[in-house]
Short mmCIF file of the C-alpha atoms (twelve columns), coordinates in Angstrom:
data_MODEL
# 
_entry.id   MODEL 
# 
loop_
_atom_site.group_PDB 
_atom_site.id 
_atom_site.type_symbol 
_atom_site.label_atom_id 
_atom_site.label_alt_id 
_atom_site.label_comp_id 
_atom_site.label_asym_id 
_atom_site.label_seq_id 
_atom_site.Cartn_x 
_atom_site.Cartn_y 
_atom_site.Cartn_z 
_atom_site.pdbx_PDB_model_num 
ATOM 1   C CA . UNK A 1   -0.350  0.001   -0.088 1 
ATOM 2   C CA . UNK A 2   1.973   3.224   -1.629 1 
ATOM 3   C CA . UNK A 3   -0.575  5.680   -0.607 1 
ATOM 4   C CA . UNK A 4   0.843   6.815   2.591  1 
ATOM 5   C CA . UNK A 5   -2.778  8.851   4.491  1 
ATOM 6   C CA . UNK A 6   -5.025  5.559   2.550  1 
ATOM 7   C CA . UNK A 7   -2.016  3.870   4.773  1 
ATOM 8   C CA . UNK A 8   -1.967  5.215   8.591  1 
ATOM 9   C CA . UNK A 9   -6.431  5.370   8.110  1 
ATOM 10  C CA . UNK A 10  -5.735  1.788   7.712  1 
ATOM 11  C CA . UNK A 11  -2.814  1.391   10.379 1 
ATOM 12  C CA . UNK A 12  -5.554  3.303   12.677 1 
ATOM 13  C CA . UNK A 13  -8.571  1.501   12.240 1 
ATOM 14  C CA . UNK A 14  -6.485  -2.072  12.898 1 
ATOM 15  C CA . UNK A 15  -4.740  0.040   16.196 1 
ATOM 16  C CA . UNK A 16  -8.616  1.017   17.327 1 
ATOM 17  C CA . UNK A 17  -8.858  -3.412  17.328 1 
ATOM 18  C CA . UNK A 18  -8.764  -3.833  21.445 1 
ATOM 19  C CA . UNK A 19  -5.590  -6.180  21.119 1 
ATOM 20  C CA . UNK A 20  -1.672  -5.724  21.124 1 
ATOM 21  C CA . UNK A 21  -0.553  -5.822  16.593 1 
ATOM 22  C CA . UNK A 22  2.976   -7.206  16.437 1 
ATOM 23  C CA . UNK A 23  5.030   -5.450  13.668 1 
ATOM 24  C CA . UNK A 24  5.777   -7.797  11.455 1 
ATOM 25  C CA . UNK A 25  1.433   -7.903  11.135 1 
ATOM 26  C CA . UNK A 26  0.663   -5.162  10.864 1 
ATOM 27  C CA . UNK A 27  3.977   -5.263  8.261  1 
ATOM 28  C CA . UNK A 28  2.162   -7.803  6.510  1 
ATOM 29  C CA . UNK A 29  -1.275  -6.054  6.978  1 
ATOM 30  C CA . UNK A 30  -0.145  -3.176  5.223  1 
ATOM 31  C CA . UNK A 31  1.691   -5.223  2.503  1 
ATOM 32  C CA . UNK A 32  4.373   -2.911  3.734  1 
ATOM 33  C CA . UNK A 33  7.795   -2.714  5.584  1 
ATOM 34  C CA . UNK A 34  8.698   -3.161  9.554  1 
ATOM 35  C CA . UNK A 35  10.281  -0.275  9.521  1 
ATOM 36  C CA . UNK A 36  7.697   1.939   7.200  1 
ATOM 37  C CA . UNK A 37  4.995   0.521   10.228 1 
ATOM 38  C CA . UNK A 38  7.719   2.018   12.348 1 
ATOM 39  C CA . UNK A 39  7.205   5.112   10.549 1 
ATOM 40  C CA . UNK A 40  3.427   5.376   10.644 1 
ATOM 41  C CA . UNK A 41  3.597   4.983   14.014 1 
ATOM 42  C CA . UNK A 42  5.603   8.148   14.905 1 
ATOM 43  C CA . UNK A 43  3.529   10.219  12.364 1 
ATOM 44  C CA . UNK A 44  -0.102  8.202   14.114 1 
ATOM 45  C CA . UNK A 45  1.687   9.947   17.669 1 
ATOM 46  C CA . UNK A 46  2.292   13.221  15.860 1 
ATOM 47  C CA . UNK A 47  -1.027  13.598  15.160 1 
ATOM 48  C CA . UNK A 48  -2.312  12.877  19.256 1 
ATOM 49  C CA . UNK A 49  -2.643  9.564   18.823 1 
ATOM 50  C CA . UNK A 50  -1.148  7.817   22.070 1 
ATOM 51  C CA . UNK A 51  0.497   4.540   21.066 1 
ATOM 52  C CA . UNK A 52  2.555   2.106   22.790 1 
ATOM 53  C CA . UNK A 53  5.351   -0.135  22.381 1 
ATOM 54  C CA . UNK A 54  6.833   -3.289  24.381 1 
ATOM 55  C CA . UNK A 55  9.461   -5.002  23.580 1 
ATOM 56  C CA . UNK A 56  10.636  -8.127  22.940 1 
ATOM 57  C CA . UNK A 57  9.384   -11.343 20.776 1 
ATOM 58  C CA . UNK A 58  6.172   -10.636 21.620 1 
ATOM 59  C CA . UNK A 59  5.889   -7.508  21.673 1 
ATOM 60  C CA . UNK A 60  4.135   -5.356  19.300 1 
ATOM 61  C CA . UNK A 61  2.109   -2.314  19.445 1 
ATOM 62  C CA . UNK A 62  -1.540  -1.154  20.756 1 
ATOM 63  C CA . UNK A 63  -3.407  2.046   21.321 1 
ATOM 64  C CA . UNK A 64  -4.372  3.560   25.093 1 
ATOM 65  C CA . UNK A 65  -5.946  5.938   26.203 1 
ATOM 66  C CA . UNK A 66  -4.749  9.542   26.486 1 
ATOM 67  C CA . UNK A 67  -5.312  13.376  27.460 1 
ATOM 68  C CA . UNK A 68  -7.677  13.673  24.972 1 
ATOM 69  C CA . UNK A 69  -10.068 11.739  22.434 1 
ATOM 70  C CA . UNK A 70  -8.304  11.361  18.902 1 
ATOM 71  C CA . UNK A 71  -10.683 11.215  16.146 1 
ATOM 72  C CA . UNK A 72  -11.599 7.868   15.616 1 
ATOM 73  C CA . UNK A 73  -11.799 5.099   13.058 1 
ATOM 74  C CA . UNK A 74  -15.408 2.891   12.717 1 
ATOM 75  C CA . UNK A 75  -16.128 0.466   10.357 1 
ATOM 76  C CA . UNK A 76  -19.605 -0.057  8.147  1 
ATOM 77  C CA . UNK A 77  -20.871 -2.583  10.914 1 
ATOM 78  C CA . UNK A 78  -19.970 -0.310  13.732 1 
ATOM 79  C CA . UNK A 79  -20.951 3.123   12.747 1 
ATOM 80  C CA . UNK A 80  -24.014 1.856   12.567 1 
ATOM 81  C CA . UNK A 81  -24.466 0.281   15.783 1 
ATOM 82  C CA . UNK A 82  -23.827 3.538   17.307 1 
ATOM 83  C CA . UNK A 83  -25.958 5.554   15.243 1 
ATOM 84  C CA . UNK A 84  -29.161 3.246   15.924 1 
ATOM 85  C CA . UNK A 85  -27.989 3.234   19.123 1 
ATOM 86  C CA . UNK A 86  -27.573 6.656   19.827 1 
ATOM 87  C CA . UNK A 87  -31.291 7.367   17.773 1 
ATOM 88  C CA . UNK A 88  -33.057 5.209   19.895 1 
ATOM 89  C CA . UNK A 89  -32.196 7.416   23.217 1 
ATOM 90  C CA . UNK A 90  -32.470 10.267  21.822 1 
ATOM 91  C CA . UNK A 91  -35.929 8.978   19.828 1 
ATOM 92  C CA . UNK A 92  -37.536 8.599   23.307 1 
ATOM 93  C CA . UNK A 93  -35.474 10.700  25.657 1 
ATOM 94  C CA . UNK A 94  -34.063 8.686   27.827 1 
ATOM 95  C CA . UNK A 95  -32.937 9.537   31.002 1 
ATOM 96  C CA . UNK A 96  -29.049 10.549  31.449 1 
ATOM 97  C CA . UNK A 97  -29.089 10.990  27.112 1 
ATOM 98  C CA . UNK A 98  -28.686 15.103  26.931 1 
ATOM 99  C CA . UNK A 99  -27.742 17.356  23.716 1 
ATOM 100 C CA . UNK A 100 -24.245 16.219  23.870 1 
ATOM 101 C CA . UNK A 101 -25.979 12.879  22.741 1 
ATOM 102 C CA . UNK A 102 -27.898 14.488  20.022 1 
ATOM 103 C CA . UNK A 103 -24.066 16.772  18.379 1 
ATOM 104 C CA . UNK A 104 -22.583 13.303  18.059 1 
ATOM 105 C CA . UNK A 105 -25.543 12.062  16.120 1 
ATOM 106 C CA . UNK A 106 -25.524 14.810  13.980 1 
ATOM 107 C CA . UNK A 107 -22.048 14.834  13.439 1 
ATOM 108 C CA . UNK A 108 -21.699 10.994  12.442 1 
ATOM 109 C CA . UNK A 109 -25.038 11.125  9.892  1 
ATOM 110 C CA . UNK A 110 -23.890 13.904  8.269  1 
ATOM 111 C CA . UNK A 111 -20.545 11.610  7.001  1 
ATOM 112 C CA . UNK A 112 -22.322 8.818   6.621  1 
ATOM 113 C CA . UNK A 113 -22.596 8.063   3.226  1 
ATOM 114 C CA . UNK A 114 -26.243 6.987   2.022  1 
ATOM 115 C CA . UNK A 115 -25.790 3.297   1.820  1 
ATOM 116 C CA . UNK A 116 -24.802 3.358   5.732  1 
ATOM 117 C CA . UNK A 117 -28.353 5.922   6.299  1 
ATOM 118 C CA . UNK A 118 -30.554 3.730   4.784  1 
ATOM 119 C CA . UNK A 119 -29.126 0.531   7.101  1 
ATOM 120 C CA . UNK A 120 -29.371 2.890   9.742  1 
ATOM 121 C CA . UNK A 121 -32.915 3.679   9.027  1 
ATOM 122 C CA . UNK A 122 -34.193 0.804   7.853  1 
ATOM 123 C CA . UNK A 123 -32.898 -0.771  11.695 1 
ATOM 124 C CA . UNK A 124 -35.160 1.541   13.140 1 
ATOM 125 C CA . UNK A 125 -38.034 1.322   11.195 1 
ATOM 126 C CA . UNK A 126 -38.433 -2.346  12.041 1 
ATOM 127 C CA . UNK A 127 -37.736 -1.743  15.156 1 
ATOM 128 C CA . UNK A 128 -40.445 -1.315  18.303 1 
ATOM 129 C CA . UNK A 129 -39.146 -0.134  21.165 1 
ATOM 130 C CA . UNK A 130 -40.578 -0.351  24.400 1 
ATOM 131 C CA . UNK A 131 -40.674 2.749   26.504 1 
ATOM 132 C CA . UNK A 132 -42.230 4.261   29.181 1 
ATOM 133 C CA . UNK A 133 -45.503 5.817   28.620 1 
ATOM 134 C CA . UNK A 134 -44.894 8.885   30.548 1 
ATOM 135 C CA . UNK A 135 -42.698 10.606  27.685 1 
ATOM 136 C CA . UNK A 136 -42.812 11.656  24.375 1 
ATOM 137 C CA . UNK A 137 -41.143 10.219  20.763 1 
ATOM 138 C CA . UNK A 138 -39.493 11.295  19.137 1 
ATOM 139 C CA . UNK A 139 -37.781 11.132  15.199 1 
ATOM 140 C CA . UNK A 140 -34.257 12.004  15.511 1 
ATOM 141 C CA . UNK A 141 -33.355 13.399  12.519 1 
ATOM 142 C CA . UNK A 142 -35.163 16.016  13.484 1 
ATOM 143 C CA . UNK A 143 -33.007 16.209  16.598 1 
ATOM 144 C CA . UNK A 144 -30.161 16.013  14.666 1 
ATOM 145 C CA . UNK A 145 -31.521 18.987  12.352 1 
ATOM 146 C CA . UNK A 146 -31.968 21.205  15.438 1 
ATOM 147 C CA . UNK A 147 -28.585 20.295  16.590 1 
ATOM 148 C CA . UNK A 148 -27.293 21.004  13.159 1 
ATOM 149 C CA . UNK A 149 -28.801 23.751  13.077 1 
ATOM 150 C CA . UNK A 150 -28.509 24.848  16.474 1 
ATOM 151 C CA . UNK A 151 -24.175 24.065  16.460 1 
ATOM 152 C CA . UNK A 152 -24.008 25.697  12.868 1 
ATOM 153 C CA . UNK A 153 -25.683 28.352  14.126 1 
ATOM 154 C CA . UNK A 154 -28.008 28.491  10.801 1 
ATOM 155 C CA . UNK A 155 -31.439 29.287  10.776 1 
ATOM 156 C CA . UNK A 156 -34.114 27.221  10.809 1 
ATOM 157 C CA . UNK A 157 -37.794 27.143  9.383  1 
ATOM 158 C CA . UNK A 158 -40.544 24.296  10.687 1 
ATOM 159 C CA . UNK A 159 -43.586 23.673  11.141 1 
ATOM 160 C CA . UNK A 160 -45.645 23.789  14.844 1 
ATOM 161 C CA . UNK A 161 -48.373 22.301  17.357 1 
ATOM 162 C CA . UNK A 162 -49.461 23.743  20.101 1 
ATOM 163 C CA . UNK A 163 -51.287 22.204  23.147 1 
ATOM 164 C CA . UNK A 164 -54.781 22.954  22.048 1 
ATOM 165 C CA . UNK A 165 -54.328 22.137  17.878 1 
ATOM 166 C CA . UNK A 166 -53.298 24.717  16.600 1 
ATOM 167 C CA . UNK A 167 -51.006 24.918  13.319 1 
ATOM 168 C CA . UNK A 168 -48.163 27.313  12.735 1 
ATOM 169 C CA . UNK A 169 -44.864 27.928  10.453 1 
ATOM 170 C CA . UNK A 170 -41.846 29.501  12.136 1 
ATOM 171 C CA . UNK A 171 -38.441 31.228  11.104 1 
ATOM 172 C CA . UNK A 172 -35.963 30.583  13.943 1 
ATOM 173 C CA . UNK A 173 -32.467 31.513  15.133 1 
ATOM 174 C CA . UNK A 174 -31.882 28.138  17.301 1 
ATOM 175 C CA . UNK A 175 -30.008 29.050  20.168 1 
ATOM 176 C CA . UNK A 176 -30.167 25.068  22.373 1 
ATOM 177 C CA . UNK A 177 -31.509 21.971  22.859 1 
ATOM 178 C CA . UNK A 178 -33.129 20.987  26.446 1 
ATOM 179 C CA . UNK A 179 -33.459 17.470  28.050 1 
ATOM 180 C CA . UNK A 180 -35.461 16.988  30.776 1 
ATOM 181 C CA . UNK A 181 -35.295 13.071  30.710 1 
ATOM 182 C CA . UNK A 182 -38.368 12.929  29.705 1 
ATOM 183 C CA . UNK A 183 -38.865 15.115  26.322 1 
ATOM 184 C CA . UNK A 184 -36.685 17.511  24.765 1 
ATOM 185 C CA . UNK A 185 -37.186 21.728  23.971 1 
ATOM 186 C CA . UNK A 186 -35.732 23.511  21.759 1 
ATOM 187 C CA . UNK A 187 -34.618 27.231  22.048 1 
ATOM 188 C CA . UNK A 188 -35.069 29.849  19.917 1 
ATOM 189 C CA . UNK A 189 -35.134 33.557  19.163 1 
ATOM 190 C CA . UNK A 190 -38.351 33.041  16.677 1 
ATOM 191 C CA . UNK A 191 -38.072 36.355  13.842 1 
ATOM 192 C CA . UNK A 192 -41.430 36.950  13.578 1 
ATOM 193 C CA . UNK A 193 -42.873 36.870  16.621 1 
ATOM 194 C CA . UNK A 194 -39.288 39.267  17.666 1 
ATOM 195 C CA . UNK A 195 -39.015 37.353  21.349 1 
ATOM 196 C CA . UNK A 196 -37.340 34.316  22.761 1 
ATOM 197 C CA . UNK A 197 -39.305 30.985  22.275 1 
ATOM 198 C CA . UNK A 198 -38.855 27.783  23.577 1 
ATOM 199 C CA . UNK A 199 -40.592 25.185  21.905 1 
ATOM 200 C CA . UNK A 200 -41.164 21.394  22.799 1 
ATOM 201 C CA . UNK A 201 -39.422 19.221  19.841 1 
ATOM 202 C CA . UNK A 202 -42.120 16.691  20.017 1 
ATOM 203 C CA . UNK A 203 -44.252 19.253  18.648 1 
ATOM 204 C CA . UNK A 204 -42.204 19.851  15.840 1 
ATOM 205 C CA . UNK A 205 -42.611 18.745  11.849 1 
ATOM 206 C CA . UNK A 206 -40.747 19.408  8.881  1 
ATOM 207 C CA . UNK A 207 -37.401 20.964  10.261 1 
ATOM 208 C CA . UNK A 208 -35.364 22.866  7.450  1 
ATOM 209 C CA . UNK A 209 -32.032 24.616  7.968  1 
ATOM 210 C CA . UNK A 210 -32.266 27.776  5.290  1 
ATOM 211 C CA . UNK A 211 -28.855 27.801  4.886  1 
ATOM 212 C CA . UNK A 212 -28.920 31.726  6.691  1 
ATOM 213 C CA . UNK A 213 -26.227 31.983  8.915  1 
ATOM 214 C CA . UNK A 214 -26.434 34.667  11.995 1 
ATOM 215 C CA . UNK A 215 -24.557 35.735  15.049 1 
ATOM 216 C CA . UNK A 216 -26.495 34.410  18.005 1 
ATOM 217 C CA . UNK A 217 -28.214 37.215  20.457 1 
ATOM 218 C CA . UNK A 218 -27.978 37.273  24.646 1 
ATOM 219 C CA . UNK A 219 -30.081 34.358  25.853 1 
ATOM 220 C CA . UNK A 220 -32.826 36.132  28.201 1 
ATOM 221 C CA . UNK A 221 -31.012 36.023  31.687 1 
ATOM 222 C CA . UNK A 222 -34.910 36.815  33.891 1 
ATOM 223 C CA . UNK A 223 -37.520 34.792  32.487 1 
ATOM 224 C CA . UNK A 224 -40.895 36.727  31.584 1 
ATOM 225 C CA . UNK A 225 -44.852 35.562  31.302 1 
ATOM 226 C CA . UNK A 226 -45.844 31.979  30.775 1 
ATOM 227 C CA . UNK A 227 -45.915 29.993  27.474 1 
ATOM 228 C CA . UNK A 228 -42.921 28.071  27.998 1 
ATOM 229 C CA . UNK A 229 -43.355 24.040  26.012 1 
ATOM 230 C CA . UNK A 230 -46.266 25.502  23.383 1 
ATOM 231 C CA . UNK A 231 -43.414 28.406  22.038 1 
ATOM 232 C CA . UNK A 232 -44.637 31.198  24.600 1 
ATOM 233 C CA . UNK A 233 -42.851 34.805  25.418 1 
ATOM 234 C CA . UNK A 234 -39.916 34.680  27.373 1 
ATOM 235 C CA . UNK A 235 -37.595 37.338  28.964 1 
ATOM 236 C CA . UNK A 236 -33.925 39.087  27.024 1 
ATOM 237 C CA . UNK A 237 -30.209 38.947  28.010 1 
ATOM 238 C CA . UNK A 238 -27.692 36.085  28.565 1 
ATOM 239 C CA . UNK A 239 -24.770 33.756  27.851 1 
ATOM 240 C CA . UNK A 240 -24.874 29.988  26.767 1 
ATOM 241 C CA . UNK A 241 -24.539 28.832  29.602 1 
ATOM 242 C CA . UNK A 242 -27.611 30.042  31.047 1 
ATOM 243 C CA . UNK A 243 -29.338 27.730  28.576 1 
ATOM 244 C CA . UNK A 244 -31.207 24.515  31.309 1 
ATOM 245 C CA . UNK A 245 -31.901 27.589  33.512 1 
ATOM 246 C CA . UNK A 246 -33.630 29.596  31.431 1 
ATOM 247 C CA . UNK A 247 -35.229 27.032  29.901 1 
ATOM 248 C CA . UNK A 248 -36.479 26.562  33.909 1 
ATOM 249 C CA . UNK A 249 -37.380 29.474  34.690 1 
ATOM 250 C CA . UNK A 250 -39.562 29.451  30.964 1 
ATOM 251 C CA . UNK A 251 -41.396 26.760  32.727 1 
ATOM 252 C CA . UNK A 252 -41.909 28.153  36.125 1 
ATOM 253 C CA . UNK A 253 -45.201 30.541  34.662 1 
ATOM 254 C CA . UNK A 254 -45.645 27.810  32.830 1 
ATOM 255 C CA . UNK A 255 -47.643 25.618  35.609 1 
ATOM 256 C CA . UNK A 256 -46.920 25.901  40.066 1 
ATOM 257 C CA . UNK A 257 -43.805 24.209  41.119 1 
ATOM 258 C CA . UNK A 258 -44.965 21.644  43.900 1 
ATOM 259 C CA . UNK A 259 -42.852 21.616  46.610 1 
ATOM 260 C CA . UNK A 260 -43.026 17.754  46.962 1 
ATOM 261 C CA . UNK A 261 -42.523 16.433  51.494 1 
ATOM 262 C CA . UNK A 262 -42.742 12.225  50.956 1 
ATOM 263 C CA . UNK A 263 -41.147 9.809   53.100 1 
ATOM 264 C CA . UNK A 264 -40.730 6.080   51.838 1 
ATOM 265 C CA . UNK A 265 -41.175 2.711   53.910 1 
ATOM 266 C CA . UNK A 266 -37.923 1.826   52.035 1 
ATOM 267 C CA . UNK A 267 -33.645 2.563   52.604 1 
ATOM 268 C CA . UNK A 268 -33.042 6.125   50.583 1 
ATOM 269 C CA . UNK A 269 -30.535 3.381   47.598 1 
ATOM 270 C CA . UNK A 270 -33.932 1.502   47.553 1 
ATOM 271 C CA . UNK A 271 -35.683 4.556   46.406 1 
ATOM 272 C CA . UNK A 272 -33.114 6.399   44.159 1 
ATOM 273 C CA . UNK A 273 -32.791 3.172   42.087 1 
ATOM 274 C CA . UNK A 274 -36.715 3.232   41.137 1 
ATOM 275 C CA . UNK A 275 -37.571 7.960   41.183 1 
ATOM 276 C CA . UNK A 276 -36.275 9.361   37.906 1 
ATOM 277 C CA . UNK A 277 -33.315 11.616  39.247 1 
ATOM 278 C CA . UNK A 278 -34.938 14.832  38.147 1 
ATOM 279 C CA . UNK A 279 -37.674 14.618  41.270 1 
ATOM 280 C CA . UNK A 280 -34.641 14.817  43.514 1 
ATOM 281 C CA . UNK A 281 -32.633 12.276  45.705 1 
ATOM 282 C CA . UNK A 282 -34.275 11.257  48.718 1 
ATOM 283 C CA . UNK A 283 -32.498 11.643  52.089 1 
ATOM 284 C CA . UNK A 284 -32.331 8.132   55.064 1 
ATOM 285 C CA . UNK A 285 -35.178 8.823   57.443 1 
ATOM 286 C CA . UNK A 286 -34.898 6.451   60.553 1 
ATOM 287 C CA . UNK A 287 -34.260 2.957   59.832 1 
ATOM 288 C CA . UNK A 288 -35.575 1.626   56.451 1 
ATOM 289 C CA . UNK A 289 -36.459 4.777   55.709 1 
ATOM 290 C CA . UNK A 290 -36.328 7.690   54.275 1 
ATOM 291 C CA . UNK A 291 -37.306 11.204  53.614 1 
ATOM 292 C CA . UNK A 292 -37.810 13.504  50.149 1 
ATOM 293 C CA . UNK A 293 -37.797 17.179  50.305 1 
ATOM 294 C CA . UNK A 294 -37.809 18.864  46.415 1 
ATOM 295 C CA . UNK A 295 -39.445 20.535  44.103 1 
ATOM 296 C CA . UNK A 296 -40.907 19.618  40.411 1 
ATOM 297 C CA . UNK A 297 -42.383 21.585  37.536 1 
ATOM 298 C CA . UNK A 298 -44.179 18.068  36.254 1 
ATOM 299 C CA . UNK A 299 -47.393 17.864  36.547 1 
ATOM 300 C CA . UNK A 300 -49.693 16.300  39.356 1 
ATOM 301 C CA . UNK A 301 -50.377 12.771  37.845 1 
ATOM 302 C CA . UNK A 302 -46.855 12.292  36.606 1 
ATOM 303 C CA . UNK A 303 -45.698 12.716  40.075 1 
ATOM 304 C CA . UNK A 304 -48.355 10.799  41.503 1 
ATOM 305 C CA . UNK A 305 -47.341 8.302   38.934 1 
ATOM 306 C CA . UNK A 306 -44.018 7.934   39.179 1 
ATOM 307 C CA . UNK A 307 -43.667 7.610   43.348 1 
ATOM 308 C CA . UNK A 308 -46.591 4.824   43.333 1 
ATOM 309 C CA . UNK A 309 -43.883 3.145   40.371 1 
ATOM 310 C CA . UNK A 310 -41.124 2.645   43.690 1 
ATOM 311 C CA . UNK A 311 -43.145 0.095   44.621 1 
ATOM 312 C CA . UNK A 312 -42.587 0.416   48.117 1 
ATOM 313 C CA . UNK A 313 -45.605 1.780   51.273 1 
ATOM 314 C CA . UNK A 314 -44.823 5.876   50.857 1 
ATOM 315 C CA . UNK A 315 -46.514 8.935   52.664 1 
ATOM 316 C CA . UNK A 316 -46.744 12.489  50.933 1 
ATOM 317 C CA . UNK A 317 -47.280 14.965  53.318 1 
ATOM 318 C CA . UNK A 318 -47.385 17.900  50.531 1 
ATOM 319 C CA . UNK A 319 -47.641 20.035  48.434 1 
ATOM 320 C CA . UNK A 320 -52.017 19.524  49.722 1 
ATOM 321 C CA . UNK A 321 -53.120 19.034  45.484 1 
ATOM 322 C CA . UNK A 322 -50.629 15.993  45.397 1 
ATOM 323 C CA . UNK A 323 -52.390 14.564  49.087 1 
ATOM 324 C CA . UNK A 324 -56.263 15.574  47.024 1 
ATOM 325 C CA . UNK A 325 -55.062 14.230  43.287 1 
ATOM 326 C CA . UNK A 326 -53.665 10.824  45.121 1 
ATOM 327 C CA . UNK A 327 -56.990 10.008  47.490 1 
ATOM 328 C CA . UNK A 328 -58.547 10.484  44.337 1 
ATOM 329 C CA . UNK A 329 -56.392 7.889   42.614 1 
ATOM 330 C CA . UNK A 330 -56.599 5.471   45.370 1 
ATOM 331 C CA . UNK A 331 -60.370 5.842   45.702 1 
ATOM 332 C CA . UNK A 332 -60.776 5.283   41.998 1 
ATOM 333 C CA . UNK A 333 -58.181 2.713   41.281 1 
ATOM 334 C CA . UNK A 334 -59.378 0.256   44.435 1 
ATOM 335 C CA . UNK A 335 -63.484 0.905   42.631 1 
ATOM 336 C CA . UNK A 336 -62.034 -0.408  39.513 1 
ATOM 337 C CA . UNK A 337 -60.644 -3.726  41.935 1 
ATOM 338 C CA . UNK A 338 -63.558 -4.100  43.677 1 
ATOM 339 C CA . UNK A 339 -65.625 -7.509  42.928 1 
ATOM 340 C CA . UNK A 340 -68.733 -7.312  40.369 1 
ATOM 341 C CA . UNK A 341 -67.010 -4.227  39.428 1 
ATOM 342 C CA . UNK A 342 -66.873 -4.561  35.050 1 
ATOM 343 C CA . UNK A 343 -66.053 -3.234  33.034 1 
ATOM 344 C CA . UNK A 344 -66.990 0.329   32.192 1 
ATOM 345 C CA . UNK A 345 -68.322 0.425   27.703 1 
ATOM 346 C CA . UNK A 346 -68.332 3.875   26.419 1 
# 
């Protein structure tokens, strides 16, 4: 192999396999001399790839972890596997999958050959994921389009469906994607309304990057009035590191904050493993018990469901509206399980 760049890429692909490669075997794979292999190893080191060499008859070369992650070389199967995994996680807003994973997916799909993009789509379309019923399913292509436009500072057009079903056309300057663990939101400056908006991504359709570049505006530092999840109004000013706090302030105008005070009849580690981290972390409270004191912007219905799914006895001290909702829900469930109480036909 006489093409040096192509040879370096093949050498790098071999070294990224988790094993140690004898110099003679690398030379045979690349169809070059051991001396050329040594020179190519030095070139990779100069490019930032930490290649370690061991001496002796059984010695060879292997790629080790370095201070920074150099570019990876993936074969077709690896690229498809990573893209499918990122799509599945991002599309269902799994807890712990945040904006970084969507950026990674956008970068990967940008460079995937068309034949591999087709394989990724075919695999995803043929797979039915088992997902929770408390989150919204999102087209991963929508997420990657939004993420790419925000990263490239490119204006977007899309259709948006509000909570009451009203369809509107939007043209925005995308700022950041925010994941709450159950849903994705887009923070953007709406050009037609000349104000900041927060859009639920599962209500976005037909996103299109216009190609027009923009200089990012300062993000609002003070939350304004209402409408976070349905493209509502907000305030002015700010910096990029405040996207999550800004989103939380904009959502605060939509529904009242729930101040949770819940005691669980189970150890804290048991509850932590079953409670969404967005609801907070309970503290030990006596023997085999713990107490959760936190705030939530989620709905009463969702919070009640998540508390019940912890699968242990619990007592809600507050807020009063959550206590009332649980009493009503408990009575309804009791009636549903009562002997002789048949199904309701509509």
